[in-house]
Coordinates of N, CA and C in Angstrom, one line a residue:
Chain A
X926 N 7.2 -63.6 -123.2 CA 6.8 -64.7 -122.3 C 7.3 -65.0 -121.4
X927 N 7.1 -66.6 -120.4 CA 7.6 -66.8 -119.6 C 7.7 -68.7 -119.5
X928 N 8.6 -69.1 -119.1 CA 8.7 -70.7 -119.8 C 8.5 -71.3 -118.1
X929 N 7.3 -70.9 -117.1 CA 6.8 -71.2 -116.6 C 5.5 -72.1 -116.6
X930 N 5.5 -73.6 -115.6 CA 4.4 -74.2 -116.3 C 3.3 -73.8 -115.8
X931 N 3.3 -73.7 -114.1 CA 2.3 -73.5 -113.3 C 2.2 -72.2 -112.5
X932 N 1.7 -71.2 -112.7 CA 1.3 -69.9 -111.9 C 0.5 -69.7 -110.7
X933 N 0.6 -69.4 -110.1 CA 0.0 -69.4 -108.7 C -0.5 -67.9 -108.5
X934 N -1.7 -67.8 -108.0 CA -2.3 -66.5 -108.1 C -3.9 -66.6 -106.9
X935 N -3.5 -65.5 -106.1 CA -5.2 -65.4 -104.2 C -5.5 -64.2 -104.5
X936 N -6.2 -64.0 -103.9 CA -6.8 -62.4 -103.6 C -6.2 -62.6 -102.8
X937 N -6.1 -61.8 -101.7 CA -5.9 -60.7 -100.6 C -5.7 -62.0 -99.0
X938 N -7.5 -62.3 -98.7 CA -7.3 -63.1 -97.5 C -7.2 -64.7 -98.5
X939 N -7.4 -64.8 -99.1 CA -6.8 -66.6 -99.5 C -8.4 -67.1 -100.1
X940 N -9.3 -66.3 -100.1 CA -10.5 -67.2 -100.3 C -10.4 -67.8 -101.7
X941 N -10.6 -66.9 -102.9 CA -10.5 -67.3 -103.9 C -9.3 -67.4 -104.5
X942 N -8.3 -68.7 -104.7 CA -7.3 -69.3 -105.4 C -7.3 -69.8 -107.1
X943 N -6.9 -69.7 -107.7 CA -6.1 -70.6 -109.0 C -4.9 -70.6 -109.2
X944 N -4.8 -71.2 -110.5 CA -3.6 -71.1 -111.0 C -3.7 -71.3 -112.6
X945 N -2.2 -70.1 -112.8 CA -2.3 -70.1 -114.2 C -1.6 -71.3 -115.0
X946 N -2.3 -71.5 -116.1 CA -1.6 -73.0 -116.9 C -0.5 -72.3 -118.2
X947 N 1.1 -72.5 -117.9 CA 1.7 -72.3 -119.4 C 1.4 -71.5 -119.2
X948 N 3.1 -70.8 -120.3 CA 3.9 -69.2 -119.9 C 2.6 -68.1 -120.1
X949 N 3.2 -67.2 -119.8 CA 2.6 -66.3 -119.1 C 2.9 -65.1 -120.8
X950 N 1.8 -64.9 -121.2 CA 1.2 -64.3 -122.7 C 1.8 -62.4 -122.3
X951 N 1.9 -61.8 -121.2 CA 3.3 -60.7 -121.3 C 1.4 -59.7 -120.5
X952 N 2.4 -59.1 -120.3 CA 1.4 -58.0 -119.2 C 1.0 -56.4 -120.4
X953 N -0.9 -56.3 -119.9 CA -1.4 -55.6 -121.1 C -1.7 -54.5 -119.8
X954 N -1.8 -53.6 -120.0 CA -3.0 -52.5 -118.9 C -4.0 -51.6 -120.1
X955 N -4.7 -51.2 -119.1 CA -6.1 -50.9 -119.7 C -7.0 -49.9 -119.1
X956 N -6.9 -48.4 -119.8 CA -7.0 -47.3 -118.9 C -8.9 -46.8 -119.0
X957 N -9.6 -47.3 -119.7 CA -10.8 -47.5 -119.7 C -11.5 -47.2 -118.6
X958 N -12.8 -46.1 -118.5 CA -13.3 -45.8 -117.1 C -14.1 -47.1 -116.7
X959 N -14.0 -48.2 -117.3 CA -14.7 -49.1 -116.9 C -13.4 -50.0 -115.7
X960 N -12.7 -50.2 -116.2 CA -11.4 -50.9 -115.7 C -10.7 -49.5 -114.4
X961 N -10.5 -48.5 -114.9 CA -10.4 -47.9 -114.0 C -11.4 -47.4 -112.6
X962 N -12.6 -47.7 -112.6 CA -13.7 -48.1 -112.1 C -13.6 -48.8 -110.7
X963 N -13.7 -49.6 -111.5 CA -13.4 -51.3 -111.1 C -12.5 -51.5 -110.1
X964 N -11.2 -51.0 -111.0 CA -9.6 -51.3 -110.0 C -9.2 -50.7 -109.3
X965 N -9.4 -48.8 -109.7 CA -9.5 -47.7 -108.3 C -8.0 -46.8 -109.2
X966 N -7.9 -47.2 -110.3 CA -7.2 -47.5 -110.8 C -6.5 -47.8 -112.6
X967 N -5.5 -47.3 -113.1 CA -5.2 -48.4 -114.5 C -5.5 -49.9 -114.0
X968 N -6.1 -50.7 -115.0 CA -5.9 -52.3 -115.4 C -4.5 -53.0 -115.5
X969 N -4.2 -53.6 -115.4 CA -2.6 -54.2 -115.2 C -3.5 -55.9 -115.5
X970 N -3.2 -56.5 -116.3 CA -3.4 -57.8 -116.4 C -2.5 -58.8 -117.9
X971 N -2.6 -60.5 -117.3 CA -2.0 -61.2 -117.6 C -2.6 -62.1 -118.7
X972 N -2.6 -62.6 -119.4 CA -2.7 -64.2 -120.0 C -2.1 -64.8 -119.8
X973 N -2.5 -66.2 -119.8 CA -1.4 -67.5 -119.5 C -1.9 -68.7 -121.2
X974 N -0.8 -69.0 -121.4 CA -1.0 -69.7 -122.4 C -2.1 -70.3 -122.7
X975 N -2.2 -71.5 -121.6 CA -3.4 -72.2 -122.1 C -4.4 -72.4 -120.4
X976 N -4.7 -70.9 -120.7 CA -5.5 -70.6 -119.9 C -6.0 -70.6 -117.8
X977 N -6.4 -70.9 -117.8 CA -6.2 -70.9 -116.0 C -7.3 -71.6 -115.8
X978 N -7.1 -72.3 -114.1 CA -8.0 -73.6 -113.2 C -8.4 -72.5 -112.1
X979 N -9.2 -72.4 -111.7 CA -9.8 -71.9 -110.2 C -9.4 -73.0 -109.9
X980 N -9.4 -73.1 -108.8 CA -8.4 -74.2 -107.0 C -9.2 -73.9 -106.2
X981 N -10.1 -72.9 -106.1 CA -10.7 -72.6 -104.7 C -11.4 -71.0 -105.1
X982 N -12.8 -71.3 -105.2 CA -13.8 -70.7 -105.8 C -14.9 -70.0 -105.0
X983 N -15.6 -70.5 -103.6 CA -16.4 -70.4 -103.1 C -16.8 -69.3 -103.2
X984 N -15.8 -67.9 -103.0 CA -16.1 -67.0 -102.5 C -15.6 -65.7 -103.7
X985 N -15.7 -66.4 -105.1 CA -15.9 -65.6 -106.1 C -16.9 -65.1 -106.6
X986 N -17.4 -63.9 -107.3 CA -18.4 -63.2 -107.5 C -17.8 -63.0 -108.8
X987 N -19.0 -62.6 -109.8 CA -18.6 -62.2 -111.1 C -20.0 -61.2 -111.6
X988 N -19.6 -59.8 -112.3 CA -19.6 -58.6 -112.2 C -20.1 -59.0 -114.3
X989 N -21.4 -58.4 -114.2 CA -21.2 -58.3 -116.0 C -20.6 -56.8 -116.1
X990 N -20.1 -56.5 -116.6 CA -19.3 -55.3 -116.7 C -20.0 -54.3 -118.0
X991 N -19.9 -55.1 -118.6 CA -20.7 -54.9 -120.4 C -20.8 -55.8 -121.0
X992 N -21.5 -55.3 -122.6 CA -22.4 -56.5 -123.0 C -21.8 -57.9 -123.3
X993 N -20.2 -57.8 -123.0 CA -19.7 -59.0 -123.8 C -18.3 -59.5 -122.6
X994 N -18.5 -58.7 -121.3 CA -17.3 -59.1 -120.9 C -18.0 -58.9 -119.4
X995 N -17.0 -60.1 -118.0 CA -17.4 -60.1 -116.9 C -16.4 -59.5 -115.7
X996 N -16.5 -59.8 -115.1 CA -15.5 -59.5 -113.9 C -15.6 -60.5 -112.8
X997 N -14.1 -61.4 -112.4 CA -14.6 -62.0 -110.7 C -13.6 -61.2 -109.9
X998 N -14.4 -61.2 -108.7 CA -13.6 -60.3 -107.7 C -14.0 -61.4 -106.6
X999 N -12.9 -60.9 -105.9 CA -13.7 -61.7 -103.9 C -14.6 -61.5 -103.5
X1000 N -16.1 -61.9 -103.1 CA -16.9 -61.3 -102.3 C -16.1 -61.0 -100.8
X1001 N -15.3 -61.7 -100.7 CA -15.0 -61.6 -98.7 C -14.1 -60.3 -98.7
X1002 N -12.9 -60.0 -100.1 CA -12.0 -59.7 -99.4 C -12.1 -58.1 -100.7
X1003 N -12.8 -58.1 -101.1 CA -12.8 -57.2 -102.6 C -12.0 -56.8 -103.3
X1004 N -10.6 -58.2 -103.4 CA -9.6 -58.0 -104.4 C -10.3 -58.3 -105.9
X1005 N -9.8 -57.4 -107.1 CA -10.4 -57.5 -108.4 C -9.1 -58.9 -108.8
X1006 N -9.6 -59.5 -109.8 CA -9.5 -60.9 -110.0 C -9.4 -61.2 -111.2
X1007 N -10.4 -61.0 -111.8 CA -10.6 -61.9 -113.4 C -10.8 -60.7 -114.5
X1008 N -11.0 -61.1 -115.7 CA -11.4 -60.2 -116.1 C -12.3 -61.4 -117.5
X1009 N -13.3 -62.1 -117.9 CA -13.7 -62.7 -118.9 C -14.5 -62.6 -120.0
X1010 N -14.3 -62.8 -121.3 CA -15.2 -62.6 -122.3 C -16.0 -63.4 -122.3
X1011 N -17.6 -63.3 -121.8 CA -18.3 -64.5 -121.5 C -18.6 -65.4 -122.6
X1012 N -18.4 -66.2 -122.1 CA -19.1 -67.5 -123.2 C -17.2 -68.0 -124.1
X1013 N -16.1 -67.7 -123.2 CA -15.2 -67.7 -124.3 C -14.4 -68.3 -122.8
X1014 N -13.3 -68.4 -123.2 CA -12.3 -68.9 -122.5 C -10.8 -68.3 -122.2
X1015 N -11.5 -66.8 -122.7 CA -10.3 -65.7 -122.5 C -10.3 -65.2 -121.0
X1016 N -9.4 -65.7 -120.6 CA -9.2 -65.3 -119.2 C -8.1 -64.0 -118.8
X1017 N -8.1 -63.3 -118.2 CA -6.9 -62.1 -117.9 C -7.1 -62.1 -116.5
X1018 N -6.1 -62.2 -115.8 CA -5.4 -62.0 -114.3 C -5.6 -60.7 -113.9
X1019 N -5.4 -60.3 -113.1 CA -5.1 -59.3 -112.5 C -3.6 -59.5 -112.0
X1020 N -2.7 -58.2 -112.9 CA -0.9 -58.8 -112.5 C -1.2 -58.4 -110.7
X1021 N -1.8 -57.9 -109.9 CA -1.1 -57.8 -108.8 C -1.6 -59.0 -107.8
X1022 N -1.8 -59.8 -108.4 CA -2.8 -61.6 -108.0 C -2.1 -62.5 -108.0
X1023 N -1.0 -62.7 -109.0 CA 0.4 -63.3 -108.9 C 1.4 -63.0 -108.9
X1024 N 2.4 -63.7 -108.8 CA 3.5 -63.3 -108.4 C 4.8 -63.6 -109.9
X1025 N 4.9 -61.9 -109.7 CA 5.0 -61.9 -111.5 C 6.4 -61.9 -111.4
X1026 N 7.0 -63.1 -112.4 CA 8.1 -63.8 -112.9 C 9.1 -61.6 -113.1
X1027 N 10.5 -61.8 -112.8 CA 11.4 -60.6 -113.1 C 11.3 -60.5 -114.5
X1028 N 11.6 -59.7 -115.1 CA 11.9 -59.5 -116.3 C 10.9 -59.0 -117.0
X1029 N 9.2 -59.5 -116.5 CA 8.1 -58.7 -117.9 C 8.0 -57.3 -117.9
X1030 N 8.2 -56.8 -119.1 CA 7.2 -55.2 -118.7 C 6.1 -55.2 -119.7
X1031 N 5.2 -54.0 -119.6 CA 4.2 -54.0 -120.6 C 4.1 -54.2 -121.6
X1032 N 3.4 -54.9 -122.0 CA 3.1 -55.4 -123.8 C 2.5 -54.3 -124.1
X1033 N 1.6 -53.3 -124.2 CA 0.8 -52.8 -124.5 C -0.2 -51.9 -123.7
X1034 N -0.9 -50.6 -124.0 CA -1.6 -50.1 -123.4 C -2.7 -49.5 -124.0
X1035 N -4.4 -49.9 -123.5 CA -5.7 -49.6 -124.3 C -6.2 -48.4 -124.0
X1036 N -6.8 -48.1 -124.4 CA -7.5 -47.4 -124.1 C -7.2 -45.6 -124.0
X1037 N -6.1 -45.5 -124.3 CA -5.4 -44.4 -124.2 C -5.7 -43.0 -124.3
X1038 N -6.9 -43.2 -125.0 CA -7.9 -42.2 -124.7 C -8.6 -41.8 -123.9
X1039 N -8.6 -43.1 -122.7 CA -9.3 -42.6 -121.3 C -9.0 -41.8 -120.7
X1040 N -7.1 -42.6 -120.9 CA -6.8 -42.1 -119.5 C -6.8 -40.6 -119.3
X1041 N -6.6 -40.8 -117.8 CA -6.9 -39.2 -117.2 C -5.6 -38.9 -117.2
X1042 N -5.4 -37.6 -116.9 CA -4.1 -36.5 -117.6 C -3.3 -36.8 -115.5
X1043 N -3.8 -37.2 -114.8 CA -2.9 -37.5 -113.3 C -1.8 -38.5 -113.4
X1044 N -1.7 -39.3 -114.1 CA -0.7 -40.6 -114.3 C -0.5 -41.2 -116.1
X1045 N 0.7 -41.3 -115.4 CA 1.5 -42.0 -116.9 C 2.2 -43.4 -116.6
X1046 N 2.1 -43.9 -117.4 CA 2.7 -45.4 -117.3 C 4.4 -45.0 -117.8
X1047 N 5.4 -44.9 -117.3 CA 6.7 -45.4 -118.3 C 7.2 -46.4 -119.0
X1048 N 7.5 -45.7 -120.1 CA 8.5 -47.0 -121.0 C 8.0 -46.4 -122.5
X1049 N 8.8 -47.9 -123.3 CA 8.4 -47.5 -125.0 C 7.5 -49.2 -124.8
X1050 N 6.4 -48.7 -125.4 CA 5.6 -49.8 -125.9 C 4.3 -48.8 -126.6
X1051 N 3.3 -50.2 -127.1 CA 2.7 -50.0 -128.1 C 1.3 -49.1 -127.3
X1052 N 0.7 -47.8 -128.0 CA -0.2 -47.3 -126.2 C -1.4 -47.3 -128.1
X1053 N -2.8 -48.1 -127.9 CA -3.7 -47.7 -128.8 C -4.8 -47.6 -127.8
X1054 N -5.5 -46.7 -128.4 CA -6.9 -46.5 -128.6 C -7.5 -47.4 -128.3
X1055 N -8.9 -47.1 -127.9 CA -9.9 -48.1 -127.5 C -9.9 -49.1 -128.8
X1056 N -10.1 -47.9 -129.8 CA -10.5 -48.5 -131.6 C -9.4 -49.3 -132.0
X1057 N -8.8 -49.0 -131.8 CA -7.9 -49.8 -132.0 C -7.2 -50.7 -131.6
X1058 N -7.5 -51.1 -130.2 CA -7.4 -52.6 -129.6 C -8.9 -53.5 -129.6
X1059 N -9.8 -52.8 -130.1 CA -10.6 -54.0 -131.0 C -10.3 -54.3 -132.1
X1060 N -9.6 -53.8 -132.8 CA -9.6 -53.3 -134.0 C -8.1 -54.8 -134.0
X1061 N -7.5 -54.6 -133.5 CA -5.9 -55.6 -133.0 C -6.7 -56.4 -132.4
X1062 N -7.9 -57.0 -131.4 CA -8.1 -58.4 -130.7 C -8.5 -59.1 -132.3
X1063 N -10.0 -58.3 -133.0 CA -10.9 -59.4 -133.6 C -9.7 -59.7 -134.9
X1064 N -8.3 -59.3 -134.8 CA -7.6 -59.4 -136.1 C -7.1 -60.8 -135.5
X1065 N -6.6 -60.5 -134.6 CA -6.3 -61.8 -133.7 C -6.9 -63.1 -133.3
X1066 N -8.0 -63.1 -133.5 CA -9.1 -64.1 -133.4 C -9.0 -64.6 -134.1
X1067 N -8.8 -64.0 -135.5 CA -9.7 -64.0 -137.1 C -8.2 -65.0 -137.3
X1068 N -7.5 -64.7 -137.0 CA -5.8 -64.6 -137.3 C -5.9 -66.7 -136.8
X1069 N -6.6 -66.7 -135.4 CA -6.7 -67.9 -134.7 C -8.0 -68.3 -135.5
X1070 N -8.8 -67.9 -135.9 CA -9.7 -69.1 -137.0 C -8.9 -69.7 -137.5
X1071 N -8.3 -68.8 -138.2 CA -7.9 -69.8 -139.4 C -6.9 -69.8 -139.3
X1072 N -6.2 -70.3 -137.9 CA -5.2 -71.1 -137.9 C -5.6 -72.5 -137.3
X1073 N -6.9 -72.7 -136.9 CA -7.8 -73.9 -136.1 C -8.4 -74.3 -137.3
X1074 N -8.1 -74.2 -138.7 CA -9.4 -74.7 -139.6 C -8.2 -75.9 -140.1
Chain B
X1176 N 0.5 -55.4 -100.8 CA -1.0 -55.3 -100.4 C -2.2 -54.7 -101.3
X1177 N -1.9 -53.4 -101.7 CA -2.5 -52.5 -102.6 C -2.9 -53.3 -103.5
X1178 N -1.7 -54.0 -104.6 CA -1.6 -54.6 -105.7 C -2.2 -55.8 -105.7
X1179 N -2.0 -56.5 -105.2 CA -3.2 -57.8 -104.7 C -4.5 -57.6 -104.3
X1180 N -5.2 -56.2 -103.5 CA -6.2 -55.7 -103.8 C -6.8 -55.2 -104.7
X1181 N -6.1 -54.0 -105.9 CA -6.5 -53.7 -107.1 C -6.6 -54.5 -108.2
X1182 N -5.3 -55.4 -107.7 CA -5.0 -56.0 -108.9 C -3.3 -55.5 -109.7
X1183 N -3.6 -54.4 -109.4 CA -2.3 -53.3 -110.2 C -2.2 -52.5 -108.4
X1184 N -1.5 -51.1 -109.7 CA -0.9 -50.1 -108.4 C -2.5 -49.3 -108.0
X1185 N -2.1 -48.9 -106.4 CA -3.6 -48.4 -105.9 C -2.9 -46.9 -105.7
X1186 N -3.7 -46.0 -106.6 CA -3.8 -44.9 -106.8 C -4.9 -43.6 -106.1
X1187 N -4.8 -43.1 -105.6 CA -6.0 -42.8 -104.1 C -5.8 -41.1 -104.0
X1188 N -7.0 -40.9 -103.5 CA -6.8 -39.4 -103.8 C -7.3 -39.4 -101.8
X1189 N -6.5 -38.5 -101.2 CA -6.4 -38.6 -99.4 C -7.5 -37.6 -99.8
X1190 N -8.5 -37.5 -98.4 CA -9.3 -36.8 -97.7 C -9.4 -36.4 -96.4
X1191 N -9.7 -35.6 -96.1 CA -9.1 -35.1 -94.3 C -10.5 -35.2 -93.6
X1192 N -10.2 -34.9 -92.3 CA -12.3 -35.3 -91.3 C -12.8 -34.2 -92.1
X1193 N -14.0 -34.9 -92.0 CA -15.4 -34.9 -92.7 C -15.2 -34.3 -94.4
X1194 N -14.6 -35.1 -94.8 CA -14.2 -34.8 -96.3 C -14.8 -35.9 -97.4
X1195 N -15.7 -37.0 -96.5 CA -15.9 -38.3 -97.4 C -17.4 -38.2 -97.0
X1196 N -18.8 -38.4 -97.6 CA -20.0 -38.2 -97.1 C -20.2 -39.4 -98.1
X1197 N -20.9 -40.9 -97.7 CA -21.5 -42.0 -98.3 C -22.6 -41.6 -98.5
X1198 N -23.3 -41.6 -99.5 CA -24.4 -40.9 -100.0 C -25.2 -42.5 -100.1
X1199 N -24.8 -43.6 -100.3 CA -25.3 -45.2 -100.6 C -24.2 -46.1 -100.3
X1200 N -24.9 -47.0 -99.8 CA -24.1 -47.7 -98.9 C -24.4 -49.0 -99.0
X1201 N -25.8 -49.3 -99.0 CA -26.0 -50.9 -98.5 C -25.5 -51.8 -99.3
X1202 N -24.3 -51.8 -100.6 CA -23.6 -52.5 -100.6 C -21.9 -52.3 -100.6
X1203 N -21.6 -51.2 -99.7 CA -20.3 -51.5 -99.2 C -19.9 -52.5 -98.4
X1204 N -18.8 -53.4 -98.5 CA -18.2 -54.2 -97.8 C -16.7 -53.4 -97.3
X1205 N -16.1 -53.6 -95.8 CA -14.9 -53.5 -95.2 C -15.0 -54.4 -95.1
X1206 N -13.2 -54.1 -95.8 CA -12.2 -55.5 -95.1 C -11.2 -55.1 -94.8
X1207 N -11.1 -56.3 -93.2 CA -9.5 -55.7 -92.6 C -8.5 -56.1 -93.2
X1208 N -7.6 -55.6 -93.5 CA -6.6 -55.7 -94.6 C -5.6 -56.1 -94.0
X1209 N -5.3 -54.8 -92.8 CA -4.4 -55.1 -91.8 C -4.6 -54.8 -90.4
X1210 N -3.7 -54.9 -90.0 CA -3.9 -54.7 -88.0 C -4.5 -53.1 -87.9
X1211 N -4.3 -52.0 -88.9 CA -4.2 -50.8 -88.7 C -5.3 -50.2 -89.8
X1212 N -5.6 -51.0 -91.0 CA -6.5 -50.1 -91.5 C -7.5 -51.4 -92.5
X1213 N -8.5 -50.7 -93.3 CA -9.5 -51.9 -93.8 C -9.8 -50.8 -95.1
X1214 N -10.2 -51.7 -96.2 CA -10.5 -51.7 -97.1 C -12.3 -51.4 -97.7
X1215 N -12.9 -50.2 -98.4 CA -14.3 -50.3 -98.7 C -14.0 -51.1 -100.2
X1216 N -15.0 -51.9 -100.2 CA -15.3 -51.7 -102.1 C -16.9 -52.4 -102.0
X1217 N -17.2 -52.4 -103.0 CA -18.6 -52.6 -103.6 C -18.6 -54.2 -103.8
X1218 N -19.9 -54.7 -102.8 CA -20.1 -56.3 -103.5 C -20.8 -56.6 -104.4
X1219 N -21.4 -55.6 -104.9 CA -21.8 -56.3 -106.1 C -21.5 -56.6 -107.3
X1220 N -20.3 -54.6 -107.3 CA -19.7 -55.3 -108.5 C -18.0 -55.4 -108.7
X1221 N -17.7 -55.1 -106.9 CA -16.4 -55.7 -106.5 C -15.6 -54.4 -106.7
X1222 N -15.8 -53.0 -107.7 CA -15.1 -51.6 -107.6 C -14.8 -51.3 -105.6
X1223 N -13.0 -50.9 -106.2 CA -12.4 -50.9 -105.4 C -12.7 -49.3 -104.7
X1224 N -12.9 -49.1 -103.8 CA -13.2 -47.4 -103.2 C -12.6 -46.7 -101.8
X1225 N -12.6 -47.6 -100.9 CA -12.2 -46.3 -99.8 C -10.4 -47.6 -99.5
X1226 N -10.0 -46.2 -99.0 CA -8.9 -47.1 -97.2 C -8.8 -46.5 -96.6
X1227 N -9.7 -46.5 -95.1 CA -9.4 -46.2 -94.1 C -8.2 -46.7 -92.7
X1228 N -7.7 -45.8 -92.3 CA -7.2 -46.3 -91.1 C -8.2 -46.2 -89.8
X1229 N -8.2 -47.6 -88.7 CA -8.8 -47.9 -88.7 C -9.1 -47.5 -87.0
X1230 N -7.6 -46.4 -86.7 CA -8.3 -45.8 -85.6 C -7.9 -44.2 -86.0
X1231 N -8.4 -43.8 -87.2 CA -8.0 -42.6 -86.8 C -9.1 -42.5 -88.6
X1232 N -10.3 -41.4 -88.2 CA -11.1 -41.0 -88.4 C -11.2 -39.6 -89.3
X1233 N -10.3 -39.4 -89.2 CA -10.1 -38.0 -89.6 C -9.1 -37.8 -90.8
X1234 N -9.0 -39.8 -91.7 CA -8.5 -40.0 -93.0 C -9.0 -40.7 -93.3
X1235 N -9.1 -41.0 -94.8 CA -9.7 -41.4 -95.9 C -9.4 -41.4 -97.1
X1236 N -8.7 -42.8 -97.7 CA -8.6 -42.3 -99.3 C -9.2 -43.0 -99.9
X1237 N -10.1 -42.2 -101.7 CA -11.1 -43.0 -102.3 C -9.9 -43.4 -103.7
X1238 N -10.1 -44.6 -104.3 CA -9.8 -45.1 -105.6 C -10.1 -43.7 -106.2
X1239 N -8.5 -43.3 -107.2 CA -8.7 -42.7 -107.9 C -9.8 -43.1 -109.4
X1240 N -9.5 -43.6 -109.6 CA -10.9 -44.6 -110.5 C -11.9 -44.3 -110.5
X1241 N -12.6 -44.2 -109.2 CA -14.1 -44.2 -108.5 C -14.7 -42.1 -108.3
X1242 N -13.6 -41.7 -108.8 CA -13.8 -40.2 -109.1 C -13.7 -39.4 -110.1
X1243 N -14.1 -38.5 -110.3 CA -13.7 -37.7 -111.6 C -12.9 -36.6 -111.1
X1244 N -11.2 -36.7 -111.6 CA -10.7 -36.4 -110.7 C -9.9 -35.1 -112.1
X1245 N -10.1 -33.7 -111.5 CA -10.4 -32.3 -111.8 C -8.5 -32.4 -112.4
X1246 N -9.2 -32.0 -113.6 CA -7.8 -31.7 -114.7 C -6.3 -30.8 -113.8
X1247 N -5.8 -31.7 -114.3 CA -4.3 -30.6 -113.5 C -4.0 -31.1 -112.7
X1248 N -4.2 -32.2 -111.5 CA -3.5 -33.1 -111.3 C -2.8 -33.8 -111.4
X1249 N -1.3 -34.4 -110.6 CA -0.4 -35.6 -110.8 C -0.2 -36.0 -110.0
X1250 N 0.4 -36.9 -110.1 CA 0.9 -37.8 -108.9 C 1.9 -36.6 -108.3
X1251 N 1.2 -37.5 -106.6 CA 2.0 -36.5 -105.7 C 3.3 -37.2 -105.1
X1252 N 3.1 -38.3 -104.3 CA 4.4 -39.0 -104.6 C 3.7 -40.8 -104.4
X1253 N 5.5 -41.4 -104.5 CA 4.7 -43.2 -105.1 C 5.0 -43.7 -103.3
X1254 N 4.4 -44.7 -102.7 CA 5.1 -45.0 -102.0 C 5.1 -47.0 -102.2
X1255 N 5.9 -47.1 -101.0 CA 5.9 -48.7 -100.6 C 6.7 -49.1 -102.4
X1256 N 7.8 -48.6 -102.7 CA 8.4 -47.9 -103.9 C 9.3 -49.9 -103.8
X1257 N 9.9 -49.8 -102.7 CA 10.7 -50.8 -102.3 C 9.6 -52.9 -102.9
X1258 N 8.6 -52.3 -103.0 CA 8.2 -53.5 -103.1 C 7.3 -53.5 -104.6
X1259 N 7.5 -52.5 -105.5 CA 7.1 -52.3 -106.9 C 7.5 -53.1 -107.2
X1260 N 6.5 -53.9 -107.9 CA 7.4 -55.0 -109.3 C 8.0 -54.2 -110.7
X1261 N 9.0 -54.5 -111.5 CA 10.1 -54.2 -112.4 C 8.6 -53.9 -113.6
X1262 N 8.0 -54.7 -113.4 CA 7.3 -54.9 -115.0 C 6.7 -53.2 -115.3
X1263 N 6.1 -52.3 -114.7 CA 5.5 -51.1 -114.7 C 7.0 -50.5 -113.9
X1264 N 6.1 -48.7 -114.6 CA 6.3 -47.6 -113.5 C 5.9 -46.5 -113.9
X1265 N 6.1 -46.3 -112.9 CA 5.0 -44.5 -113.3 C 5.7 -43.3 -113.8
X1266 N 4.9 -42.8 -114.7 CA 6.4 -41.3 -115.6 C 6.6 -40.3 -114.4
X1267 N 7.1 -39.2 -114.5 CA 7.0 -38.4 -113.6 C 8.3 -37.9 -112.8
X1268 N 8.6 -36.7 -111.7 CA 9.1 -36.8 -111.2 C 8.9 -36.6 -110.3
X1269 N 7.8 -37.1 -109.0 CA 7.1 -37.4 -108.0 C 8.3 -38.3 -106.8
X1270 N 8.4 -37.7 -105.5 CA 9.2 -38.1 -104.9 C 8.0 -40.2 -104.4
X1271 N 9.5 -40.3 -104.1 CA 9.0 -41.9 -103.7 C 9.6 -42.1 -102.2
X1272 N 9.3 -43.0 -101.5 CA 9.0 -43.3 -100.5 C 9.3 -45.3 -100.7
X1273 N 9.9 -45.2 -99.9 CA 10.0 -46.8 -99.3 C 9.0 -47.3 -98.5
X1274 N 8.3 -48.4 -98.4 CA 7.3 -48.6 -96.5 C 8.4 -47.5 -96.0
X1275 N 9.3 -48.6 -95.2 CA 10.0 -47.9 -94.1 C 9.7 -46.0 -93.9
X1276 N 10.4 -45.1 -95.1 CA 10.1 -44.1 -94.9 C 9.5 -43.6 -95.0
X1277 N 7.7 -44.5 -95.4 CA 6.6 -44.0 -95.8 C 6.5 -43.2 -94.1
X1278 N 6.5 -44.7 -93.4 CA 5.5 -44.7 -91.7 C 6.9 -43.4 -91.1
X1279 N 8.0 -43.4 -91.6 CA 8.5 -42.7 -90.7 C 7.9 -41.6 -91.2
X1280 N 7.9 -41.1 -92.2 CA 7.4 -39.8 -92.5 C 5.8 -39.6 -91.6
X1281 N 5.3 -40.4 -91.7 CA 3.9 -40.1 -91.1 C 3.9 -40.1 -89.6
X1282 N 5.2 -40.7 -89.0 CA 5.5 -40.9 -87.2 C 5.4 -39.0 -87.7
X1283 N 6.5 -38.7 -88.6 CA 6.8 -37.2 -87.8 C 5.9 -36.2 -88.3
X1284 N 4.8 -36.9 -89.1 CA 4.2 -35.7 -89.0 C 2.8 -35.7 -87.7
X1285 N 2.8 -36.7 -87.2 CA 1.7 -37.0 -86.3 C 2.5 -35.9 -85.0
X1286 N 3.4 -36.0 -84.8 CA 4.2 -35.5 -84.0 C 4.7 -33.5 -83.8
X1287 N 4.0 -33.4 -85.1 CA 4.3 -32.2 -85.1 C 3.0 -31.5 -85.1

């Protein structure tokens, strides 16, 4: 985690701008076919401890990428920006759209079974299949629900 | 630039003259990303699709995620390695170029 309070982010043309609030919780990569198709390559995203605020969003478009998630992109320049679990405050931000602090490394890779052969991310970190990633996510959320009780 | 646009690293497959035929393009938008290049994306779902050099119709790169990549391919080169953030690296022993080295290599190719 970083100790930044606000991290500014934007698309390439600047029509969509947002602020990440609180520390960055780490950067994760996803190799699922949907992420690769939308982003052109593996998805790398970060989450902020206190979520995000959109400060300029007239050109932000949302696309329903699955039954449970939607993706936000700039309708003017096409930058891939946001991943949101529908109906929740879970937002991940494409790491390319923010000024990433030095010293961060990839925390985990998801959907490793869908990764094509032609690239690999270097480094020692957790690599999960889609099923393992979903299971971990559900466990984390159950933990959070318990914490809130 | 590529990172801001795709959200991560750009992985592209190069095609040369006549190699790409766009068969459906109603929702294709082009964005002028620099003086010399344009990026093509789907304005319905936001998928990153194409990179083209404005004054060179003989070249188009396609985002690898949009293609079914045949087995046995591997990364050939990484460019603008000087702008790569610390938090990720690609494995492998492919060639790497700084932005300046890459532009220089393109010019040599043109002159040859």
